[in-house]
PDB file of C-alpha atoms in Angstrom:
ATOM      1  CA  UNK A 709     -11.853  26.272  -9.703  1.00 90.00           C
ATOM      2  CA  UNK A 710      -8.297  26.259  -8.807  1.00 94.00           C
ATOM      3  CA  UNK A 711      -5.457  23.669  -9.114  1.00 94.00           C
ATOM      4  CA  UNK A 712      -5.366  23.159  -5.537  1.00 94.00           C
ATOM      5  CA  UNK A 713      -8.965  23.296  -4.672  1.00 95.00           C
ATOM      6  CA  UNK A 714      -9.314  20.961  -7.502  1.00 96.00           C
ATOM      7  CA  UNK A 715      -6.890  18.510  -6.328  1.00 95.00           C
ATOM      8  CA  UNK A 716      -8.545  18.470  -3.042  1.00 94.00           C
ATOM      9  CA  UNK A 717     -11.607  17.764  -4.363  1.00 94.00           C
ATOM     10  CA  UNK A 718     -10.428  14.895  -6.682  1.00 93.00           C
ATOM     11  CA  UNK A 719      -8.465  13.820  -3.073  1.00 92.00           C
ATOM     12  CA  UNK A 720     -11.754  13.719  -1.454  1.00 90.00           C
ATOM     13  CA  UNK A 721     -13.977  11.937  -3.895  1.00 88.00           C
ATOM     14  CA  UNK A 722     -11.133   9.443  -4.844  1.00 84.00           C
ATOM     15  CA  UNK A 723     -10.718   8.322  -1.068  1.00 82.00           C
ATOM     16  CA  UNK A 724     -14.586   8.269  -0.061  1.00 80.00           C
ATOM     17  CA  UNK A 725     -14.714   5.843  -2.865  1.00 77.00           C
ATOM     18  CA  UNK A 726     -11.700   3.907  -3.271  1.00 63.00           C
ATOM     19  CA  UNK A 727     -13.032   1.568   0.083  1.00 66.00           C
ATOM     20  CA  UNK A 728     -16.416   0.992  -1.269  1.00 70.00           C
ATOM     21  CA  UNK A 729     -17.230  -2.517  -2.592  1.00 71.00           C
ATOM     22  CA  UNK A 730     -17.250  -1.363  -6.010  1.00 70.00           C
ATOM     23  CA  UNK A 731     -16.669  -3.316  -9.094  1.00 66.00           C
ATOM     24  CA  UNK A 732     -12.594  -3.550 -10.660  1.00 62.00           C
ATOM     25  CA  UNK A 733     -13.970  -1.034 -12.988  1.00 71.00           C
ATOM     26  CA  UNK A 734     -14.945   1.552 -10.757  1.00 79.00           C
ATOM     27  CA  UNK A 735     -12.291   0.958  -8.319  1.00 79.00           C
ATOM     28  CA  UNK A 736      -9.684   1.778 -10.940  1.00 86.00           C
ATOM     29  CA  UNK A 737     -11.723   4.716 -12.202  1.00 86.00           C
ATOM     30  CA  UNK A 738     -11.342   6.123  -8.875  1.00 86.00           C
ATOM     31  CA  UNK A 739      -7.750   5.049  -8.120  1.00 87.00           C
ATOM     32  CA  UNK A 740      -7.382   6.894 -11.749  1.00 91.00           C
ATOM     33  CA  UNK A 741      -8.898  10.121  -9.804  1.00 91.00           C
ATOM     34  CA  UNK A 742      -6.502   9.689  -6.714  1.00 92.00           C
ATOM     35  CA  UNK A 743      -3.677   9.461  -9.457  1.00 94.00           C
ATOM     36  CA  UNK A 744      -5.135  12.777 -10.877  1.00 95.00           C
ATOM     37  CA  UNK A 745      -5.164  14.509  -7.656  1.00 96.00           C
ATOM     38  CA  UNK A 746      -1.637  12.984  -6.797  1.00 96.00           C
ATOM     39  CA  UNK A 747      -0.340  14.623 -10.006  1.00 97.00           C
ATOM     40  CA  UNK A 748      -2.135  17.811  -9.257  1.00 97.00           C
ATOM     41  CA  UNK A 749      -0.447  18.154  -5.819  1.00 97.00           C
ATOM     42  CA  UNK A 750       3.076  17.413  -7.356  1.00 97.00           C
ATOM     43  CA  UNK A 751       2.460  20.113  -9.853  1.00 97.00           C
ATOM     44  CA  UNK A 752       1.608  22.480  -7.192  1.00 97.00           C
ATOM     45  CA  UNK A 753       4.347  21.645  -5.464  1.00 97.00           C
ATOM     46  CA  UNK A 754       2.631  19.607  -2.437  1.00 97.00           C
ATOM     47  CA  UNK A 755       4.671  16.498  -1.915  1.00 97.00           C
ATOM     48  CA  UNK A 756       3.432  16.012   1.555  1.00 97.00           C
ATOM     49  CA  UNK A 757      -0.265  15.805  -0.023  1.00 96.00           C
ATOM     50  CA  UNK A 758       0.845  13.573  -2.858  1.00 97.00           C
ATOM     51  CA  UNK A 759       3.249  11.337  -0.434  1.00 97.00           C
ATOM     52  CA  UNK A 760      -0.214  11.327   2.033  1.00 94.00           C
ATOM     53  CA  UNK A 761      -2.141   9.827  -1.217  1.00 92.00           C
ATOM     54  CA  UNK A 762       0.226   7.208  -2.158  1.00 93.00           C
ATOM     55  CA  UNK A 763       0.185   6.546   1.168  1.00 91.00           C
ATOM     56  CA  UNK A 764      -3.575   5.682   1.271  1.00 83.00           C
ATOM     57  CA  UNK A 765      -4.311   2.277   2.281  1.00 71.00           C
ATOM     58  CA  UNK A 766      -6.851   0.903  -0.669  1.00 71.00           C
ATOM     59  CA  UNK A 767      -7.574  -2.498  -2.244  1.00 68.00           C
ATOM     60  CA  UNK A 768      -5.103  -3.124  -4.023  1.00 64.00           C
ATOM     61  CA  UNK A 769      -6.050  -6.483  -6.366  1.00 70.00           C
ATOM     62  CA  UNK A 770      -6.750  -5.657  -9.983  1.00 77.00           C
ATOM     63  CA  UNK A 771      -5.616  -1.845 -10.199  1.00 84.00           C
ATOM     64  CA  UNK A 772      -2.934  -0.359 -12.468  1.00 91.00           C
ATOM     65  CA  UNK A 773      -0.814   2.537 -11.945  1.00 93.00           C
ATOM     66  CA  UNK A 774      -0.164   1.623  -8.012  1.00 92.00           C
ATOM     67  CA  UNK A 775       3.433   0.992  -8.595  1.00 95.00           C
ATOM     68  CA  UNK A 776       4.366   4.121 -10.833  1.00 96.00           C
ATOM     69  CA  UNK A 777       2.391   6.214  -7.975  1.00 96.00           C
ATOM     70  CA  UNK A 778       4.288   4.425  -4.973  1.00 96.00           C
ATOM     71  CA  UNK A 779       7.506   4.789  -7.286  1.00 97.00           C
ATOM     72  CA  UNK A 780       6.978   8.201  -7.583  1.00 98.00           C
ATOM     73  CA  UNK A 781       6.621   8.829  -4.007  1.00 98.00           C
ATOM     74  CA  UNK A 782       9.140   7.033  -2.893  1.00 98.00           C
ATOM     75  CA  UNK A 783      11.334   9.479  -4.572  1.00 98.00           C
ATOM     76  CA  UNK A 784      10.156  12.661  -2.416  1.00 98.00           C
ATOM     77  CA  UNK A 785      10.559  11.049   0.979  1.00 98.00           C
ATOM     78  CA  UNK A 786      13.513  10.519   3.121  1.00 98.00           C
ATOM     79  CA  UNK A 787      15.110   6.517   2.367  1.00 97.00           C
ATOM     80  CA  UNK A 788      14.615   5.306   6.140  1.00 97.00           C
ATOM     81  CA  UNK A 789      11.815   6.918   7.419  1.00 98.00           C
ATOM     82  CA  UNK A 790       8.292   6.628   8.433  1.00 97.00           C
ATOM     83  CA  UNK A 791       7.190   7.606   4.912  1.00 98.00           C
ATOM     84  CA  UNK A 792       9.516   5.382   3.151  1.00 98.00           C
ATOM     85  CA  UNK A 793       8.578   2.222   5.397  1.00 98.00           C
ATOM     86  CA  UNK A 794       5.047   3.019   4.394  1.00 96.00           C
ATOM     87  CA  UNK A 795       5.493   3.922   0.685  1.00 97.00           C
ATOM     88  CA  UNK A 796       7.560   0.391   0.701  1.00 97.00           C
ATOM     89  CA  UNK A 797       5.362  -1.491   2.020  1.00 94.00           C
ATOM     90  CA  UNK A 798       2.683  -0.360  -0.701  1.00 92.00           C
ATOM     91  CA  UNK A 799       5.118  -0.578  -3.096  1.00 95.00           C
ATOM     92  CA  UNK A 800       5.622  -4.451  -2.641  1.00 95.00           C
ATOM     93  CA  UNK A 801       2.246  -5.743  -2.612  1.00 90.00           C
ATOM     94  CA  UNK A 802       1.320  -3.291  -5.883  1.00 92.00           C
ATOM     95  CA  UNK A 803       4.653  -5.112  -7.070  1.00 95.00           C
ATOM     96  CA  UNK A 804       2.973  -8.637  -7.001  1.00 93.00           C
ATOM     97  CA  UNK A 805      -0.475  -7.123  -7.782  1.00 90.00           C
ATOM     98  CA  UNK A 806       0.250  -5.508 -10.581  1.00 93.00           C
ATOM     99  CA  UNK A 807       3.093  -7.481 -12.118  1.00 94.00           C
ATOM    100  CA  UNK A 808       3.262 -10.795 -10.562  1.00 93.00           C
ATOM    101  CA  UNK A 809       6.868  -8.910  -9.488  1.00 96.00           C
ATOM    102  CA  UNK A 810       7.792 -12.017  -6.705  1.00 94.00           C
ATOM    103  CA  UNK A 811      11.374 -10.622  -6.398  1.00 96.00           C
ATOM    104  CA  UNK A 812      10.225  -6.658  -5.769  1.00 97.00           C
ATOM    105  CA  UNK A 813       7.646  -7.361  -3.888  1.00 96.00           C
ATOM    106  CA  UNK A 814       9.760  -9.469  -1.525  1.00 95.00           C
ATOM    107  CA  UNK A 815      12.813  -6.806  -1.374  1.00 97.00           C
ATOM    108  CA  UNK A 816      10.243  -3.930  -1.025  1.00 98.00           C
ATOM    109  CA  UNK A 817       8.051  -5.592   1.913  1.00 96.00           C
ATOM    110  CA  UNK A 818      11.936  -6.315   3.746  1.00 97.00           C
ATOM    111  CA  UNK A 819      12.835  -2.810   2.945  1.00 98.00           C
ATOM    112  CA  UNK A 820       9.254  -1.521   5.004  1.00 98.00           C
ATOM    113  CA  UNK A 821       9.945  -4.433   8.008  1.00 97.00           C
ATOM    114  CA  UNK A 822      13.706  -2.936   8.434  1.00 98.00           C
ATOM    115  CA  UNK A 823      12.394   0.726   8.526  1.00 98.00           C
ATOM    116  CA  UNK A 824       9.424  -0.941  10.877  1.00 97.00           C
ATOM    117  CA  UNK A 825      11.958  -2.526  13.239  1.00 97.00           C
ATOM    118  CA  UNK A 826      14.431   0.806  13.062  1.00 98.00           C
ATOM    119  CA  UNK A 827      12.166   2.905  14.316  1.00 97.00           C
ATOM    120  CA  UNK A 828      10.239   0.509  16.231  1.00 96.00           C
ATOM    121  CA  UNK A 829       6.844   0.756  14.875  1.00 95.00           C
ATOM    122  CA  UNK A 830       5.100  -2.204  15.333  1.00 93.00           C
ATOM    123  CA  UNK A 831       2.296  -1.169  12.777  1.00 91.00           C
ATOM    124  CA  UNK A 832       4.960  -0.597   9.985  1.00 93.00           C
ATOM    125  CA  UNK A 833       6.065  -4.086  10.679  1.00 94.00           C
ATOM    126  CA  UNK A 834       3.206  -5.395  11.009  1.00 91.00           C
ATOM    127  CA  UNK A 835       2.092  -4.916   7.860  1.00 89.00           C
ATOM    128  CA  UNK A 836       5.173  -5.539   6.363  1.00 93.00           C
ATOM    129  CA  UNK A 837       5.061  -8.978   7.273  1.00 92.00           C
ATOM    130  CA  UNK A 838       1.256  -9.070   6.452  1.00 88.00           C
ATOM    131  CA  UNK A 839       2.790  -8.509   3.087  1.00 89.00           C
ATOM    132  CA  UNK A 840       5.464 -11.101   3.388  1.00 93.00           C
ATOM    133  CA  UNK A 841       3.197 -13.780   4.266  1.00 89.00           C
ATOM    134  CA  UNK A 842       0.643 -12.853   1.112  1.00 87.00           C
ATOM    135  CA  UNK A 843       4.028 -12.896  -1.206  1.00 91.00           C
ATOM    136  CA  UNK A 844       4.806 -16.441   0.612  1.00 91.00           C
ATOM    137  CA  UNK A 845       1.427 -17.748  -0.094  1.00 86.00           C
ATOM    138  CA  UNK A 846       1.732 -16.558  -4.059  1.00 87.00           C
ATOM    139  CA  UNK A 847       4.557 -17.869  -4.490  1.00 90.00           C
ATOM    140  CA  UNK A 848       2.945 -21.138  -2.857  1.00 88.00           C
ATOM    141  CA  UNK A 849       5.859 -21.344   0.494  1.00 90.00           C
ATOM    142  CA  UNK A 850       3.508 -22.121   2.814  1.00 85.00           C
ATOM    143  CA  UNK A 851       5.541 -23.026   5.872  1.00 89.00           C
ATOM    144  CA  UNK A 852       6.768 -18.813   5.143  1.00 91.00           C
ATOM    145  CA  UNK A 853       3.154 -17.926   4.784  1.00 87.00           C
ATOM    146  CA  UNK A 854       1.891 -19.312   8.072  1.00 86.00           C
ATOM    147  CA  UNK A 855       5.056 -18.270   9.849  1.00 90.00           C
ATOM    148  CA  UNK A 856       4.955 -14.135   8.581  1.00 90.00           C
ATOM    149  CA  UNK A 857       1.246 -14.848   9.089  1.00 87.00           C
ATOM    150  CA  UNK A 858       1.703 -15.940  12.833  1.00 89.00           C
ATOM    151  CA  UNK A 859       4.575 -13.207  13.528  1.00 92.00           C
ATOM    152  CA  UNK A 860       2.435 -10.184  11.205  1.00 89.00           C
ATOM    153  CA  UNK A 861      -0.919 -11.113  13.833  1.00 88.00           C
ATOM    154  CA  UNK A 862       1.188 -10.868  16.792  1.00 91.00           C
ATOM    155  CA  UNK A 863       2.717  -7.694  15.528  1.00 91.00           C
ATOM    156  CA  UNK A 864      -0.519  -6.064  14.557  1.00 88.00           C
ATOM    157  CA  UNK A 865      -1.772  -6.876  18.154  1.00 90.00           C
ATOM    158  CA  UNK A 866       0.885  -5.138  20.055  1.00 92.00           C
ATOM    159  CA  UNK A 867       0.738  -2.431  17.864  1.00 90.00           C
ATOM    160  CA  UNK A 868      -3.528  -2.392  18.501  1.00 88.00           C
ATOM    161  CA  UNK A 869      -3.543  -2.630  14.865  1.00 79.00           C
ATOM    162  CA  UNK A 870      -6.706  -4.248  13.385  1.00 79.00           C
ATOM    163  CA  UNK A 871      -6.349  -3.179  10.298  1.00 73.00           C
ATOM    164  CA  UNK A 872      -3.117  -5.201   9.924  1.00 68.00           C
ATOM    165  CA  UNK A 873      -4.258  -7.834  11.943  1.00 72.00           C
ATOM    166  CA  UNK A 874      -7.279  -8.507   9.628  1.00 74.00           C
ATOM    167  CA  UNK A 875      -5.347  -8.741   6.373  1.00 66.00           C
ATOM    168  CA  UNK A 876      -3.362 -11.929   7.215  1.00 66.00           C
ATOM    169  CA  UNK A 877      -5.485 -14.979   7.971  1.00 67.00           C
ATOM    170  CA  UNK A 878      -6.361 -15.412   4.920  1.00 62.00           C
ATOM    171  CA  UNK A 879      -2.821 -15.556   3.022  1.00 60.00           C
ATOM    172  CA  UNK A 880      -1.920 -18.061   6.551  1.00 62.00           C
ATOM    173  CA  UNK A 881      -5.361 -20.106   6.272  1.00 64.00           C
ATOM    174  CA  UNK A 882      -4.461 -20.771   2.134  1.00 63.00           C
ATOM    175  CA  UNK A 883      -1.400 -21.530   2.754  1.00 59.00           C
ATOM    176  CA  UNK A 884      -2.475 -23.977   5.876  1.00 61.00           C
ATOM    177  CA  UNK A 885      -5.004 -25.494   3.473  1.00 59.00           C
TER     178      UNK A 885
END
């Protein structure tokens, strides 16, 4: 098999997979294969497949190697665009994730909401400030929390985002608690 067939299969498995309710252990085996593949694509010379995988929205909690991928990334796309705001916006939350990184996270989830509001997509920002409000609740600022939480919902509903719209309630309800 090929190097490029080969990547696409590892891109395949890793992302059927990676949204499954699997154990930390498995999940991390196959963010291990999306890593693979995203290594295999910059060999071949296929940023936009690699930039597509670090893009891929999976659970983040309890995986390594997020932040060197989204790193990585963010160093083949153009600083202000689409890509970036998304690639930033992964960035922060593996940030605080991975390394409890308060500070990066914070700076890298502004970063995504300025590129969000720039080109005025609502999604970007609202997951941005999805983002925000889960670094606010960490970091235990819960009048922050609830407020991102409030403006990331409205956001995500404009945008007819669900998928943003579902992540915040729970960093808002904590920090409501």
């Amino acid at each position: 098999v090929d190097d490029t067939t080969m990547a696409d299969i590892l891109a395949g498995q890793a992302r059927s997979t990676t949204h499954l309710p699997l154990p930390g252990s498995d999940r991390q085996r196959y963010w291990d294969i999306l890593t693979r593949a995203f290594d295999l694509y910059l060999k071949l010379g296929d940023e936009a497949k690699a930039v597509e995988l670090a893009k891929e929205t999976v659970p983040y909690a309890s995986l390594k190697g997020i932040v060197d991928v989204t790193a990585r990334a963010l160093r083949l796309v153009a600083p202000g665009s689409e890509d970036a705001g998304w690639l930033s916006a992964r960035h922060g939350v593996a940030l605080l994730d991975e390394h409890g990184d308060f500070p990066g996270a914070h700076a890298a989830e502004e970063h995504a909401f300025s590129i969000g509001e720039k080109l005025g997509n609502l999604s970007l920002k609202a997951r941005a400030l999805a983002h925000l409000a889960q670094v606010a609740s960490a970091e235990d600022d819960h009048k922050v929390a609830v407020s991102r939480g409030i403006a990331a919902i409205a956001a995500a509903r404009a945008a007819g985002d669900p998928s943003s719209e579902i992540r915040v309630p729970a960093f808002a309800a904590r920090s409501m608690l």
